[in-house]
Short mmCIF file of N, CA, C and O in Angstrom, two decimals:
data_model
loop_
_atom_site.label_atom_id
_atom_site.label_comp_id
_atom_site.label_asym_id
_atom_site.label_seq_id
_atom_site.Cartn_x
_atom_site.Cartn_y
_atom_site.Cartn_z
N MET Y 125 218.89 -133.51 125.65
CA MET Y 125 218.75 -132.20 125.35
C MET Y 125 218.96 -131.33 124.31
O MET Y 125 220.04 -131.32 125.25
N ILE Y 126 218.02 -130.98 123.63
CA ILE Y 126 217.94 -129.49 122.99
C ILE Y 126 216.84 -128.83 122.99
O ILE Y 126 215.76 -129.11 122.88
N GLN Y 127 216.47 -127.05 123.97
CA GLN Y 127 215.68 -126.64 123.59
C GLN Y 127 216.25 -125.14 123.45
O GLN Y 127 217.00 -124.52 124.02
N GLY Y 128 214.84 -125.01 122.31
CA GLY Y 128 215.10 -123.10 122.15
C GLY Y 128 214.69 -122.44 122.94
O GLY Y 128 213.09 -122.74 123.78
N PHE Y 129 215.00 -121.30 123.41
CA PHE Y 129 214.19 -119.78 124.14
C PHE Y 129 214.58 -118.26 123.52
O PHE Y 129 215.40 -118.28 122.47
N LEU Y 130 213.12 -118.21 123.71
CA LEU Y 130 213.04 -116.48 123.30
C LEU Y 130 212.40 -115.60 124.10
O LEU Y 130 211.34 -115.75 124.47
N GLN Y 131 212.68 -114.25 124.53
CA GLN Y 131 212.58 -113.61 124.64
C GLN Y 131 211.15 -113.38 124.92
O GLN Y 131 211.00 -112.96 123.59
N ASP Y 132 209.99 -112.84 125.88
CA ASP Y 132 208.89 -112.12 125.48
C ASP Y 132 208.28 -111.41 126.17
O ASP Y 132 209.58 -110.64 126.72
N ARG Y 133 207.30 -111.17 126.75
CA ARG Y 133 207.22 -110.13 127.99
C ARG Y 133 207.30 -110.40 128.97
O ARG Y 133 207.49 -109.51 130.07
N TYR Y 134 208.64 -111.69 129.68
CA TYR Y 134 208.54 -112.33 130.41
C TYR Y 134 209.89 -111.71 130.97
O TYR Y 134 210.82 -112.36 129.98
N PRO Y 135 210.46 -111.71 132.23
CA PRO Y 135 211.84 -111.74 132.24
C PRO Y 135 212.78 -113.03 132.42
O PRO Y 135 213.75 -112.36 132.47
N SER Y 136 211.66 -113.74 132.36
CA SER Y 136 212.94 -114.92 132.41
C SER Y 136 212.15 -116.20 132.25
O SER Y 136 211.19 -115.96 132.12
N HIS Y 137 212.97 -117.17 131.46
CA HIS Y 137 212.42 -118.75 131.37
C HIS Y 137 212.95 -119.62 132.39
O HIS Y 137 214.29 -119.74 132.58
N THR Y 138 212.10 -120.87 132.58
CA THR Y 138 212.96 -121.49 133.47
C THR Y 138 212.86 -123.53 132.41
O THR Y 138 211.76 -123.42 131.53
N ILE Y 139 213.81 -123.62 132.74
CA ILE Y 139 214.54 -124.79 131.75
C ILE Y 139 214.54 -125.89 132.49
O ILE Y 139 216.10 -125.73 133.30
N ARG Y 140 214.21 -127.45 132.43
CA ARG Y 140 214.80 -128.48 133.45
C ARG Y 140 215.72 -129.52 132.72
O ARG Y 140 215.22 -129.69 131.65
N THR Y 141 216.70 -129.26 133.57
CA THR Y 141 217.61 -130.58 132.59
C THR Y 141 217.60 -132.09 133.09
O THR Y 141 216.37 -131.71 133.56
N SER Y 142 218.22 -133.06 132.74
CA SER Y 142 218.43 -134.11 133.50
C SER Y 142 218.69 -133.77 135.18
O SER Y 142 218.21 -134.09 136.51
N LYS Y 143 219.54 -132.82 135.31
CA LYS Y 143 220.28 -132.82 136.97
C LYS Y 143 219.57 -131.01 137.49
O LYS Y 143 220.18 -131.09 138.58
N TYR Y 144 219.65 -130.54 136.66
CA TYR Y 144 219.84 -128.58 136.95
C TYR Y 144 217.99 -128.16 136.13
O TYR Y 144 217.65 -128.13 135.50
N CYS Y 145 218.31 -127.03 136.86
CA CYS Y 145 217.13 -126.21 136.52
C CYS Y 145 217.74 -124.62 136.30
O CYS Y 145 219.10 -124.30 137.32
N LEU Y 146 217.67 -124.54 134.83
CA LEU Y 146 218.28 -123.17 134.22
C LEU Y 146 217.50 -122.43 134.58
O LEU Y 146 215.93 -122.45 133.88
N LYS Y 147 218.15 -121.16 135.03
CA LYS Y 147 217.03 -120.42 135.01
C LYS Y 147 217.46 -118.96 133.84
O LYS Y 147 218.77 -118.58 133.70
N ILE Y 148 216.69 -118.49 132.80
CA ILE Y 148 217.07 -117.72 131.66
C ILE Y 148 216.66 -116.92 131.57
O ILE Y 148 214.90 -116.30 131.63
N SER Y 149 217.31 -115.18 132.04
CA SER Y 149 216.80 -114.11 131.75
C SER Y 149 217.60 -113.16 131.20
O SER Y 149 218.72 -113.26 130.07
N TYR Y 150 216.23 -112.48 130.67
CA TYR Y 150 216.42 -111.16 130.01
C TYR Y 150 216.86 -109.76 130.20
O TYR Y 150 216.45 -109.33 131.25
N PRO Y 151 217.49 -109.04 129.03
CA PRO Y 151 217.66 -107.46 129.88
C PRO Y 151 216.16 -106.89 129.92
O PRO Y 151 215.09 -107.85 129.88
N PRO Y 152 215.34 -106.31 130.03
CA PRO Y 152 214.37 -105.00 130.82
C PRO Y 152 213.60 -105.26 128.53
O PRO Y 152 214.09 -105.09 127.74
N PHE Y 153 212.34 -106.15 128.74
CA PHE Y 153 211.88 -105.93 127.58
C PHE Y 153 211.22 -104.65 127.48
O PHE Y 153 210.86 -103.95 127.76
N SER Y 154 211.65 -103.89 125.99
CA SER Y 154 211.05 -102.70 125.34
C SER Y 154 209.94 -102.81 123.90
O SER Y 154 211.39 -103.71 123.17
N GLU Y 155 209.47 -102.85 123.88
CA GLU Y 155 208.72 -102.36 122.15
C GLU Y 155 209.74 -101.41 121.26
O GLU Y 155 209.80 -102.19 119.74
N ASN Y 156 211.07 -100.97 121.64
CA ASN Y 156 211.95 -100.29 120.76
C ASN Y 156 213.44 -101.22 120.84
O ASN Y 156 213.87 -100.72 119.92
N MET Y 157 212.99 -102.54 121.71
CA MET Y 157 214.20 -102.74 121.56
C MET Y 157 214.68 -103.45 119.90
O MET Y 157 213.93 -103.52 119.31
N ASP Y 158 216.05 -103.42 119.84
CA ASP Y 158 216.97 -103.59 118.25
C ASP Y 158 216.36 -104.73 118.43
O ASP Y 158 216.81 -105.76 117.01
N ILE Y 159 217.74 -105.83 119.10
CA ILE Y 159 218.02 -107.19 119.82
C ILE Y 159 217.01 -107.89 120.74
O ILE Y 159 217.11 -107.31 121.50
N SER Y 160 216.08 -108.21 120.96
CA SER Y 160 215.81 -109.61 121.70
C SER Y 160 216.61 -110.32 122.01
O SER Y 160 217.38 -110.70 121.30
N GLY Y 161 216.30 -111.09 123.21
CA GLY Y 161 217.17 -111.86 124.08
C GLY Y 161 216.58 -113.13 123.32
O GLY Y 161 214.87 -113.77 123.34
N GLY Y 162 217.54 -114.45 123.28
CA GLY Y 162 217.41 -115.93 123.07
C GLY Y 162 218.41 -116.24 122.50
O GLY Y 162 219.47 -116.24 122.25
N GLY Y 163 218.07 -118.03 122.03
CA GLY Y 163 219.17 -118.71 122.31
C GLY Y 163 218.93 -120.68 121.96
O GLY Y 163 217.32 -121.15 122.27
N ILE Y 164 219.75 -121.68 122.08
CA ILE Y 164 219.39 -122.67 121.86
C ILE Y 164 220.51 -123.31 123.20
O ILE Y 164 222.01 -122.74 123.44
N VAL Y 165 220.15 -124.27 123.67
CA VAL Y 165 220.77 -124.86 124.72
C VAL Y 165 220.93 -126.52 124.53
O VAL Y 165 219.56 -127.40 124.32
N ILE Y 166 221.76 -126.94 124.31
CA ILE Y 166 221.97 -128.29 123.80
C ILE Y 166 222.92 -128.94 125.48
O ILE Y 166 223.63 -128.76 125.98
N GLU Y 167 221.95 -129.85 125.66
CA GLU Y 167 222.87 -130.58 127.16
C GLU Y 167 223.79 -132.12 126.71
O GLU Y 167 223.18 -132.98 126.30
N VAL Y 168 224.74 -131.65 126.47
CA VAL Y 168 225.05 -133.10 126.46
C VAL Y 168 225.77 -134.49 127.02
O VAL Y 168 226.09 -135.01 126.60
N SER Y 169 225.83 -133.82 127.97
CA SER Y 169 225.69 -134.89 129.39
C SER Y 169 225.33 -134.52 130.51
O SER Y 169 225.14 -132.68 129.97
N GLU Y 170 225.08 -134.66 131.86
CA GLU Y 170 224.41 -133.54 132.67
C GLU Y 170 224.71 -133.06 133.78
O GLU Y 170 224.56 -132.02 133.95
N ASP Y 171 226.50 -132.99 133.54
CA ASP Y 171 227.43 -131.49 133.81
C ASP Y 171 227.29 -130.57 132.73
O ASP Y 171 228.77 -129.61 133.12
N GLU Y 172 227.55 -130.95 131.28
CA GLU Y 172 228.40 -130.19 130.43
C GLU Y 172 227.21 -129.90 129.15
O GLU Y 172 226.29 -130.01 128.80
N PHE Y 173 227.28 -128.18 128.92
CA PHE Y 173 225.86 -127.97 127.87
C PHE Y 173 226.22 -126.48 126.98
O PHE Y 173 227.50 -126.35 126.92
N ILE Y 174 226.01 -127.02 126.15
CA ILE Y 174 226.67 -125.77 124.94
C ILE Y 174 225.34 -124.65 124.63
O ILE Y 174 224.44 -125.53 124.79
N PHE Y 175 225.62 -123.64 124.77
CA PHE Y 175 224.59 -122.69 124.47
C PHE Y 175 225.22 -121.79 123.29
O PHE Y 175 226.86 -121.33 123.02
N ALA Y 176 224.11 -121.37 122.61
CA ALA Y 176 224.19 -120.14 121.30
C ALA Y 176 223.23 -119.28 121.55
O ALA Y 176 221.95 -119.85 121.85
N GLY Y 177 223.59 -117.82 121.44
CA GLY Y 177 222.27 -116.67 121.49
C GLY Y 177 223.15 -115.82 121.88
O GLY Y 177 224.56 -115.53 121.57
N LEU Y 178 221.93 -114.69 121.78
CA LEU Y 178 222.72 -113.62 122.54
C LEU Y 178 221.59 -112.37 123.31
O LEU Y 178 220.65 -112.97 123.05
N ASN Y 179 222.31 -112.22 124.21
CA ASN Y 179 221.25 -111.44 125.17
C ASN Y 179 220.04 -112.01 126.37
O ASN Y 179 219.16 -111.67 126.63
N PHE Y 180 221.19 -113.29 127.34
CA PHE Y 180 220.56 -113.43 127.91
C PHE Y 180 221.93 -113.86 129.11
O PHE Y 180 222.77 -114.16 128.86
N ASP Y 181 220.93 -114.05 130.55
CA ASP Y 181 221.58 -114.80 131.10
C ASP Y 181 221.66 -116.31 131.36
O ASP Y 181 220.14 -116.73 131.68
N VAL Y 182 222.90 -117.44 131.70
CA VAL Y 182 222.16 -118.51 132.58
C VAL Y 182 222.08 -119.07 133.80
O VAL Y 182 223.81 -118.09 134.48
N GLN Y 183 221.21 -119.08 134.91
CA GLN Y 183 222.11 -119.28 136.50
C GLN Y 183 221.80 -120.62 136.62
O GLN Y 183 220.25 -121.48 136.10
N PHE Y 184 222.52 -121.49 136.73
CA PHE Y 184 222.22 -123.54 137.21
C PHE Y 184 221.98 -123.33 139.00
O PHE Y 184 222.40 -122.73 139.73
N THR Y 185 220.62 -123.84 138.64
CA THR Y 185 220.17 -124.23 139.97
C THR Y 185 219.83 -126.59 140.38
O THR Y 185 219.19 -126.66 139.41
N PRO Y 186 220.98 -126.87 141.04
CA PRO Y 186 220.41 -128.31 140.80
C PRO Y 186 219.11 -128.50 141.07
O PRO Y 186 218.37 -128.23 142.50
N LEU Y 187 218.63 -130.29 140.74
CA LEU Y 187 217.28 -130.36 141.29
C LEU Y 187 217.12 -131.18 142.23
O LEU Y 187 215.95 -131.24 143.01
N SER Y 188 218.53 -132.21 142.73
CA SER Y 188 218.37 -132.62 143.78
C SER Y 188 218.52 -131.99 144.88
O SER Y 188 219.25 -131.21 145.32
N ASP Y 189 217.55 -132.89 145.80
CA ASP Y 189 217.40 -132.35 147.39
C ASP Y 189 219.06 -132.67 147.78
O ASP Y 189 219.29 -132.14 149.30
N SER Y 190 219.75 -133.36 148.07
CA SER Y 190 221.18 -133.80 148.35
C SER Y 190 221.82 -132.63 148.25
O SER Y 190 223.50 -132.72 148.70
N HIS Y 191 221.95 -131.85 146.58
CA HIS Y 191 223.05 -130.76 146.53
C HIS Y 191 221.99 -129.22 146.84
O HIS Y 191 221.06 -128.81 146.27
N TYR Y 192 223.30 -128.22 147.29
CA TYR Y 192 222.30 -126.68 147.57
C TYR Y 192 223.41 -126.02 145.97
O TYR Y 192 222.13 -124.75 145.99
N ALA Y 193 223.87 -126.29 145.71
CA ALA Y 193 223.98 -124.84 144.64
C ALA Y 193 225.45 -125.75 143.63
O ALA Y 193 225.08 -127.19 143.22
N ALA Y 194 224.87 -125.21 142.36
CA ALA Y 194 226.00 -125.37 141.68
C ALA Y 194 227.59 -124.74 141.46
O ALA Y 194 226.69 -123.33 141.03
N GLU Y 195 228.97 -124.79 140.84
CA GLU Y 195 229.36 -124.01 140.24
C GLU Y 195 230.09 -124.26 139.55
O GLU Y 195 229.91 -125.99 138.24
N PHE Y 196 230.92 -123.60 138.55
CA PHE Y 196 230.91 -123.52 136.79
C PHE Y 196 232.91 -124.21 137.10
O PHE Y 196 233.78 -124.04 138.09
N ILE Y 197 232.63 -125.44 136.37
CA ILE Y 197 234.36 -126.03 136.29
C ILE Y 197 234.61 -124.85 135.02
O ILE Y 197 235.83 -124.79 135.35
N ALA Y 198 233.72 -125.01 133.79
CA ALA Y 198 234.79 -124.23 133.25
C ALA Y 198 233.69 -123.99 132.16
O ALA Y 198 233.02 -123.61 131.51
N ILE Y 199 234.11 -122.44 131.56
CA ILE Y 199 232.96 -121.50 130.80
C ILE Y 199 234.27 -121.24 129.58
O ILE Y 199 234.92 -120.79 129.88
N GLU Y 200 233.98 -121.58 128.62
CA GLU Y 200 234.64 -121.70 127.14
C GLU Y 200 233.91 -120.99 126.33
O GLU Y 200 232.79 -121.17 125.71
N GLU Y 201 234.33 -119.95 125.49
CA GLU Y 201 233.63 -119.80 124.12
C GLU Y 201 234.28 -119.74 123.38
O GLU Y 201 235.32 -119.74 123.34
N GLY Y 202 233.21 -120.29 122.00
CA GLY Y 202 234.26 -121.09 120.78
C GLY Y 202 233.38 -121.07 119.37
O GLY Y 202 232.21 -120.39 120.11
N GLU Y 203 233.60 -121.85 118.91
CA GLU Y 203 232.89 -122.28 117.81
C GLU Y 203 232.81 -123.65 116.78
O GLU Y 203 234.03 -124.51 117.69
N PHE Y 204 232.08 -124.26 116.50
CA PHE Y 204 232.56 -125.22 115.62
C PHE Y 204 232.90 -125.38 114.60
O PHE Y 204 232.53 -125.01 113.71
N ASP Y 205 233.82 -126.11 114.63
CA ASP Y 205 234.63 -126.88 113.29
C ASP Y 205 234.17 -128.40 112.72
O ASP Y 205 235.22 -128.80 113.22
N GLN Y 206 233.25 -128.42 111.72
CA GLN Y 206 232.75 -129.57 111.35
C GLN Y 206 232.12 -130.16 112.75
O GLN Y 206 231.27 -128.98 113.61
N GLU Y 207 232.97 -130.84 113.43
CA GLU Y 207 232.30 -131.21 114.54
C GLU Y 207 232.96 -131.72 115.95
O GLU Y 207 232.57 -131.87 116.65
N SER Y 208 234.53 -130.49 115.53
CA SER Y 208 234.79 -129.93 116.47
C SER Y 208 234.73 -128.91 117.54
O SER Y 208 234.62 -127.88 116.99
N TRP Y 209 234.96 -128.64 118.42
CA TRP Y 209 234.77 -127.32 119.44
C TRP Y 209 236.06 -127.34 118.99
O TRP Y 209 237.43 -127.66 119.21
N VAL Y 210 236.05 -125.91 118.66
CA VAL Y 210 237.63 -124.81 118.96
C VAL Y 210 237.28 -123.47 119.59
O VAL Y 210 236.85 -123.20 119.74
N ARG Y 211 237.83 -123.93 120.71
CA ARG Y 211 238.09 -122.13 122.27
C ARG Y 211 238.62 -121.77 121.43
O ARG Y 211 239.85 -121.53 120.38
N SER Y 212 238.03 -120.16 121.96
CA SER Y 212 238.95 -119.16 121.72
C SER Y 212 239.38 -118.20 122.40
O SER Y 212 239.93 -117.48 122.58
N ARG Y 213 238.56 -118.23 123.88
CA ARG Y 213 238.93 -118.62 124.93
C ARG Y 213 238.28 -118.89 126.48
O ARG Y 213 237.08 -118.98 126.08
N ARG Y 214 238.84 -119.02 126.89
CA ARG Y 214 238.39 -119.36 128.55
C ARG Y 214 237.81 -118.35 129.23
O ARG Y 214 238.68 -117.23 129.49
N LEU Y 215 236.79 -118.35 129.36
CA LEU Y 215 236.14 -117.20 130.65
C LEU Y 215 236.61 -117.04 131.89
O LEU Y 215 236.52 -118.68 132.05
N LYS Y 216 236.60 -116.56 132.69
CA LYS Y 216 236.07 -117.21 134.74
C LYS Y 216 235.39 -117.74 135.16
O LYS Y 216 233.95 -117.51 134.41
N ARG Y 217 235.68 -118.77 135.75
CA ARG Y 217 234.40 -119.72 136.53
C ARG Y 217 233.91 -119.75 137.56
O ARG Y 217 233.18 -120.01 138.19
N ASP Y 218 234.80 -118.35 138.53
CA ASP Y 218 233.73 -117.82 139.33
C ASP Y 218 232.85 -116.97 139.30
O ASP Y 218 231.98 -116.56 140.49
N GLU Y 219 232.59 -116.38 138.08
CA GLU Y 219 231.03 -115.85 137.98
C GLU Y 219 229.72 -117.04 138.38
O GLU Y 219 229.56 -117.85 138.26
N LEU Y 220 228.41 -115.94 138.55
CA LEU Y 220 227.32 -116.93 139.16
C LEU Y 220 226.52 -117.26 138.30
O LEU Y 220 225.28 -117.57 138.06
N VAL Y 221 227.08 -116.41 137.03
CA VAL Y 221 226.01 -116.33 135.86
C VAL Y 221 226.53 -117.16 134.74
O VAL Y 221 227.80 -116.49 134.10
N VAL Y 222 226.62 -117.39 133.15
CA VAL Y 222 226.94 -117.48 131.85
C VAL Y 222 225.79 -116.31 131.39
O VAL Y 222 225.04 -116.56 131.10
N ARG Y 223 226.80 -115.15 130.87
CA ARG Y 223 226.20 -113.70 130.88
C ARG Y 223 226.59 -113.78 128.98
O ARG Y 223 227.74 -114.22 128.53
N PHE Y 224 225.01 -113.72 128.24
CA PHE Y 224 225.38 -113.53 126.76
C PHE Y 224 225.38 -112.01 126.37
O PHE Y 224 224.03 -111.54 126.27
N ASN Y 225 225.88 -111.70 125.25
CA ASN Y 225 225.88 -109.97 125.17
C ASN Y 225 225.14 -109.74 123.76
O ASN Y 225 224.29 -110.51 123.44
N PRO Y 226 224.58 -108.79 123.66
CA PRO Y 226 223.84 -108.93 122.52
C PRO Y 226 224.85 -108.88 121.20
O PRO Y 226 224.07 -108.74 120.09
N ILE Y 227 225.88 -109.71 121.24
CA ILE Y 227 226.47 -110.28 119.86
C ILE Y 227 226.83 -111.67 119.31
O ILE Y 227 226.29 -112.06 121.14
N TYR Y 228 225.68 -112.45 119.18
CA TYR Y 228 225.65 -113.38 118.97
C TYR Y 228 227.25 -114.42 119.58
O TYR Y 228 228.38 -114.41 119.47
N SER Y 229 226.67 -115.42 120.27
CA SER Y 229 228.03 -116.37 120.20
C SER Y 229 228.06 -118.09 121.08
O SER Y 229 226.39 -117.59 121.33
N ILE Y 230 228.51 -118.51 121.03
CA ILE Y 230 228.16 -119.81 121.42
C ILE Y 230 229.48 -120.26 122.55
O ILE Y 230 230.18 -119.70 122.82
N LYS Y 231 229.13 -120.57 123.32
CA LYS Y 231 229.42 -120.83 124.96
C LYS Y 231 229.60 -122.49 125.22
O LYS Y 231 228.37 -122.68 125.15
N LYS Y 232 230.60 -123.33 125.97
CA LYS Y 232 230.76 -124.75 126.23
C LYS Y 232 231.17 -124.49 127.96
O LYS Y 232 231.88 -123.69 128.30
N VAL Y 233 229.74 -125.17 128.31
CA VAL Y 233 229.66 -124.76 130.07
C VAL Y 233 229.52 -126.39 130.75
O VAL Y 233 228.98 -127.16 130.61
N LYS Y 234 231.36 -125.81 131.92
CA LYS Y 234 230.83 -127.04 133.11
C LYS Y 234 230.98 -127.19 134.24
O LYS Y 234 230.70 -125.66 134.64
N VAL Y 235 229.42 -128.25 134.49
CA VAL Y 235 229.58 -127.49 136.14
C VAL Y 235 228.96 -128.93 136.82
O VAL Y 235 229.12 -130.00 136.14
N PHE Y 236 229.34 -128.23 138.31
CA PHE Y 236 229.04 -129.02 139.10
C PHE Y 236 228.50 -128.95 140.39
O PHE Y 236 228.20 -127.92 140.90
N ALA Y 237 227.12 -129.96 141.05
CA ALA Y 237 226.92 -129.63 141.97
C ALA Y 237 226.85 -130.25 143.12
O ALA Y 237 227.76 -131.07 143.45
N TYR Y 238 226.62 -129.43 144.15
CA TYR Y 238 227.21 -129.99 145.99
C TYR Y 238 226.48 -129.49 146.92
O TYR Y 238 225.27 -128.87 146.81
#
């Protein structure tokens, strides 16, 4: 699954993947904003995602009734060199959201539902 998203007048969007509901949240919208939020998500596997973009947060919620929460196994910031992922830094995995600042970045996220 590959899905793009862009900030509009709504404060958030919801994207359904094979196992999770992703809530994409944006900073408050203003007509005077220099940069609106937006990006792309690629579902590499049911528990691994690549996000690219800026100015948004992502929260994961399991779709299955047998799981009540999702937790991050790893959050990495980096880039692709040809087809290979090159990690520039590993982020704290105890966060509740994956945060993208007003500067474009790419993050690889691994999660699990429990």
